[in-house]
CSV table of C-alpha atoms in Angstrom, one decimal:
chain,number,residue,atom,x,y,z
D,85,MET,CA,-97.9,60.7,-25.9
D,86,THR,CA,-95.7,58.5,-27.2
D,87,ARG,CA,-93.4,61.8,-28.7
D,88,LEU,CA,-93.6,63.2,-24.8
D,89,VAL,CA,-92.1,59.9,-23.8
D,90,PHE,CA,-89.2,60.3,-25.9
D,91,ALA,CA,-88.6,64.1,-25.4
D,92,LEU,CA,-88.8,64.2,-21.9
D,93,PRO,CA,-85.8,62.5,-21.5
D,94,LEU,CA,-83.8,64.1,-23.7
D,95,LEU,CA,-84.9,67.6,-22.7
D,96,ILE,CA,-83.6,66.5,-19.2
D,97,LEU,CA,-80.1,65.2,-20.5
D,98,LEU,CA,-80.3,69.0,-22.3
D,99,ALA,CA,-81.5,71.1,-19.2
D,100,ALA,CA,-78.3,68.8,-17.0
D,101,CYS,CA,-75.5,69.3,-19.4
D,102,GLY,CA,-76.8,73.4,-20.7
D,103,GLY,CA,-75.7,76.3,-19.1
D,104,ASP,CA,-71.8,77.0,-17.3
D,105,ASP,CA,-70.1,75.2,-20.3
D,106,GLY,CA,-67.6,74.8,-18.1
D,107,ALA,CA,-66.2,78.4,-17.9
D,108,THR,CA,-65.4,79.7,-14.6
D,109,ALA,CA,-66.7,83.3,-13.4
D,110,PRO,CA,-64.1,85.8,-13.7
D,111,SER,CA,-61.3,86.4,-10.6
D,112,PRO,CA,-62.1,89.4,-8.0
D,113,TYR,CA,-58.7,89.9,-8.1
D,114,LEU,CA,-58.4,91.3,-12.1
D,115,LEU,CA,-57.8,94.8,-12.2
D,116,ASP,CA,-59.7,96.8,-15.1
D,117,ALA,CA,-57.0,99.1,-15.6
D,118,ASP,CA,-52.9,98.0,-16.7
D,119,ILE,CA,-50.4,99.8,-14.1
D,120,ALA,CA,-48.4,102.5,-16.3
D,121,ASP,CA,-45.5,102.8,-14.0
D,122,ALA,CA,-44.4,99.0,-13.2
D,123,VAL,CA,-41.1,97.7,-13.6
D,124,GLY,CA,-39.3,94.6,-13.7
D,125,VAL,CA,-38.8,92.1,-10.8
D,126,LYS,CA,-35.1,92.8,-10.8
D,127,ASP,CA,-35.3,96.8,-10.1
D,128,ALA,CA,-38.0,95.7,-7.3
D,129,MET,CA,-35.5,93.5,-5.8
D,130,GLY,CA,-33.6,96.4,-4.9
D,131,ALA,CA,-36.5,98.3,-2.9
D,132,GLU,CA,-36.4,98.3,0.9
D,133,PRO,CA,-39.2,96.8,2.6
D,134,GLY,CA,-41.9,99.2,3.4
D,135,THR,CA,-41.4,100.7,0.0
D,136,ALA,CA,-44.9,101.1,-2.2
D,137,VAL,CA,-43.8,99.6,-5.3
D,138,SER,CA,-45.8,98.2,-9.4
D,139,VAL,CA,-43.8,95.5,-10.8
D,140,PHE,CA,-44.4,93.3,-13.6
D,141,GLY,CA,-43.4,90.0,-14.5
D,142,ARG,CA,-44.5,86.6,-16.1
D,143,VAL,CA,-46.1,83.9,-12.9
D,144,GLN,CA,-44.0,81.2,-12.2
D,145,GLU,CA,-45.8,79.2,-9.5
D,146,ILE,CA,-49.1,79.5,-8.0
D,147,ASN,CA,-49.7,78.2,-4.6
D,148,ARG,CA,-51.7,74.8,-4.9
D,149,ASP,CA,-53.9,75.2,-1.5
D,150,GLY,CA,-56.2,77.8,-2.7
D,151,TYR,CA,-54.5,81.2,-1.4
D,152,ALA,CA,-54.0,84.0,-3.1
D,153,VAL,CA,-49.8,83.5,-3.5
D,154,PHE,CA,-47.7,82.9,-6.6
D,155,TYR,CA,-44.4,83.2,-7.9
D,156,ILE,CA,-43.4,85.9,-10.6
D,157,VAL,CA,-40.2,86.1,-12.4
D,158,ASP,CA,-38.6,89.4,-14.4
D,159,ASP,CA,-39.6,89.2,-18.1
D,160,THR,CA,-36.1,88.9,-19.3
D,161,ILE,CA,-35.6,85.8,-17.9
D,162,ASN,CA,-36.9,83.2,-21.0
D,163,TYR,CA,-39.2,81.0,-19.7
D,164,CYS,CA,-37.7,77.3,-21.3
D,165,GLY,CA,-40.9,77.6,-24.4
D,166,ARG,CA,-40.2,81.1,-25.5
D,167,GLY,CA,-39.4,81.6,-29.1
D,168,LYS,CA,-36.4,79.2,-30.6
D,169,LYS,CA,-34.8,78.4,-26.9
D,170,SER,CA,-35.9,75.4,-25.7
D,171,CYS,CA,-33.1,73.3,-24.1
D,172,GLY,CA,-34.7,70.4,-25.2
D,173,CYS,CA,-37.5,70.6,-21.9
D,174,GLU,CA,-40.5,68.6,-22.3
D,175,THR,CA,-42.1,71.5,-19.9
D,176,PRO,CA,-42.0,74.7,-21.8
D,177,TRP,CA,-43.8,77.1,-19.0
D,178,ASP,CA,-40.8,76.8,-16.2
D,179,TYR,CA,-37.3,77.9,-15.9
D,180,CYS,CA,-35.6,75.1,-16.0
D,181,CYS,CA,-33.1,76.4,-18.3
D,182,GLU,CA,-32.4,79.0,-16.4
D,183,GLU,CA,-32.2,78.2,-12.5
D,184,ASP,CA,-29.1,79.9,-12.4
D,185,LYS,CA,-30.7,82.8,-12.6
D,186,MET,CA,-34.2,82.6,-10.5
D,187,ARG,CA,-32.1,83.8,-7.2
D,188,VAL,CA,-32.2,87.8,-8.3
D,189,ALA,CA,-35.3,87.6,-10.8
D,190,ARG,CA,-38.5,86.1,-8.7
D,191,MET,CA,-40.2,87.7,-5.9
D,192,PRO,CA,-43.4,86.2,-4.5
D,193,VAL,CA,-46.8,87.5,-4.9
D,194,GLU,CA,-49.6,87.6,-2.0
D,195,LEU,CA,-53.0,89.5,-1.3
D,196,ARG,CA,-53.4,89.2,2.3
D,197,GLY,CA,-56.7,90.2,3.8
D,198,ASP,CA,-57.4,92.1,7.1
D,199,GLY,CA,-56.3,89.0,9.5
D,200,GLY,CA,-52.7,89.7,7.7
D,201,MET,CA,-53.0,85.7,6.5
D,202,PRO,CA,-53.3,85.6,2.8
D,203,VAL,CA,-56.4,85.5,0.7
D,204,LYS,CA,-58.6,82.4,0.6
D,205,THR,CA,-59.5,82.0,-3.3
D,206,ASP,CA,-59.9,79.2,-6.2
D,207,ASN,CA,-59.6,81.9,-8.9
D,208,LEU,CA,-56.6,83.9,-9.2
D,209,GLY,CA,-57.9,84.6,-13.2
D,210,ILE,CA,-54.2,83.8,-14.1
D,211,ARG,CA,-52.3,80.4,-15.4
D,212,LEU,CA,-48.3,80.5,-15.5
D,213,LEU,CA,-46.1,82.1,-17.9
D,214,ASP,CA,-49.1,85.2,-18.1
D,215,LEU,CA,-47.4,88.5,-17.8
D,216,VAL,CA,-49.1,90.4,-14.9
D,217,ALA,CA,-48.8,94.0,-13.3
D,218,VAL,CA,-49.1,94.3,-9.2
D,219,LYS,CA,-49.2,97.2,-7.1
D,220,GLY,CA,-48.5,96.5,-3.6
D,221,THR,CA,-45.5,97.1,-0.4
D,222,ILE,CA,-42.4,95.3,-0.5
D,223,GLN,CA,-42.0,93.3,3.4
D,224,LYS,CA,-39.2,90.9,4.7
D,225,THR,CA,-40.1,87.2,4.5
D,226,ASP,CA,-39.4,85.2,7.5
D,227,GLU,CA,-36.1,84.0,5.7
D,228,GLY,CA,-35.2,87.4,4.6
D,229,GLY,CA,-36.4,87.6,1.3
D,230,LEU,CA,-38.8,89.8,-0.3
D,231,VAL,CA,-42.2,89.2,-0.9
D,232,LEU,CA,-44.8,92.1,-3.0
D,233,LEU,CA,-48.3,92.5,-0.7
D,234,ALA,CA,-50.8,93.5,-3.5
D,235,ASP,CA,-52.8,96.2,-2.9
D,236,ASN,CA,-56.0,95.0,-4.7
D,237,GLY,CA,-55.2,92.3,-7.6
D,238,TRP,CA,-53.1,92.5,-10.7
D,239,TYR,CA,-53.5,93.4,-14.2
D,240,PRO,CA,-53.4,90.8,-16.9
D,241,ARG,CA,-51.0,92.0,-19.2
D,242,GLU,CA,-50.3,89.1,-21.7
D,243,ARG,CA,-51.1,85.7,-21.9
D,244,PRO,CA,-48.4,83.6,-24.2
D,245,ILE,CA,-49.0,80.6,-26.8
D,246,LEU,CA,-47.4,77.5,-26.4
D,247,PRO,CA,-45.3,76.1,-29.4
D,248,GLU,CA,-47.7,73.8,-31.3
D,249,GLY,CA,-48.2,70.5,-29.9
D,250,LEU,CA,-47.9,71.4,-26.5
D,251,ARG,CA,-50.0,71.4,-23.4
D,252,TRP,CA,-50.3,74.1,-20.5
D,253,PRO,CA,-50.1,71.7,-17.3
D,254,ASP,CA,-52.8,71.4,-15.3
D,255,GLN,CA,-53.5,74.2,-13.0
């Protein structure tokens, strides 16, 4: 009986801590296959609204309000932690050293639902600097810029590794 009294709290604790180990379910928006004909963001910026395109780029910003909206940057633009280029930046997952080049190399991506509004989600399956490929349609924004309306998701091509001693920001 004494063993049971000591073992029962331990079993309850193990049951409460076991199972989910912090992992999240895979995002329903991650595609199973790469999009072979994808072009860089700079090339896609020349497409007319209404044109179907496949684009690839690095995730630069993720909407934090729980919508399927993020920005990609042409992969020819170096993020601050890429290779030996760091410009002394404390945030190597961004493009603060290349801000002057972003106007023609950055594009928002949205996945919209039936009502034309961005899909509500807390699991895009991507993080900053992931190289992703997206197939969709170019549309003009209210501000006169362009947005890529994703058909049904994106394919994660590559996840970079930060230099030693640096951590990803909370996402």
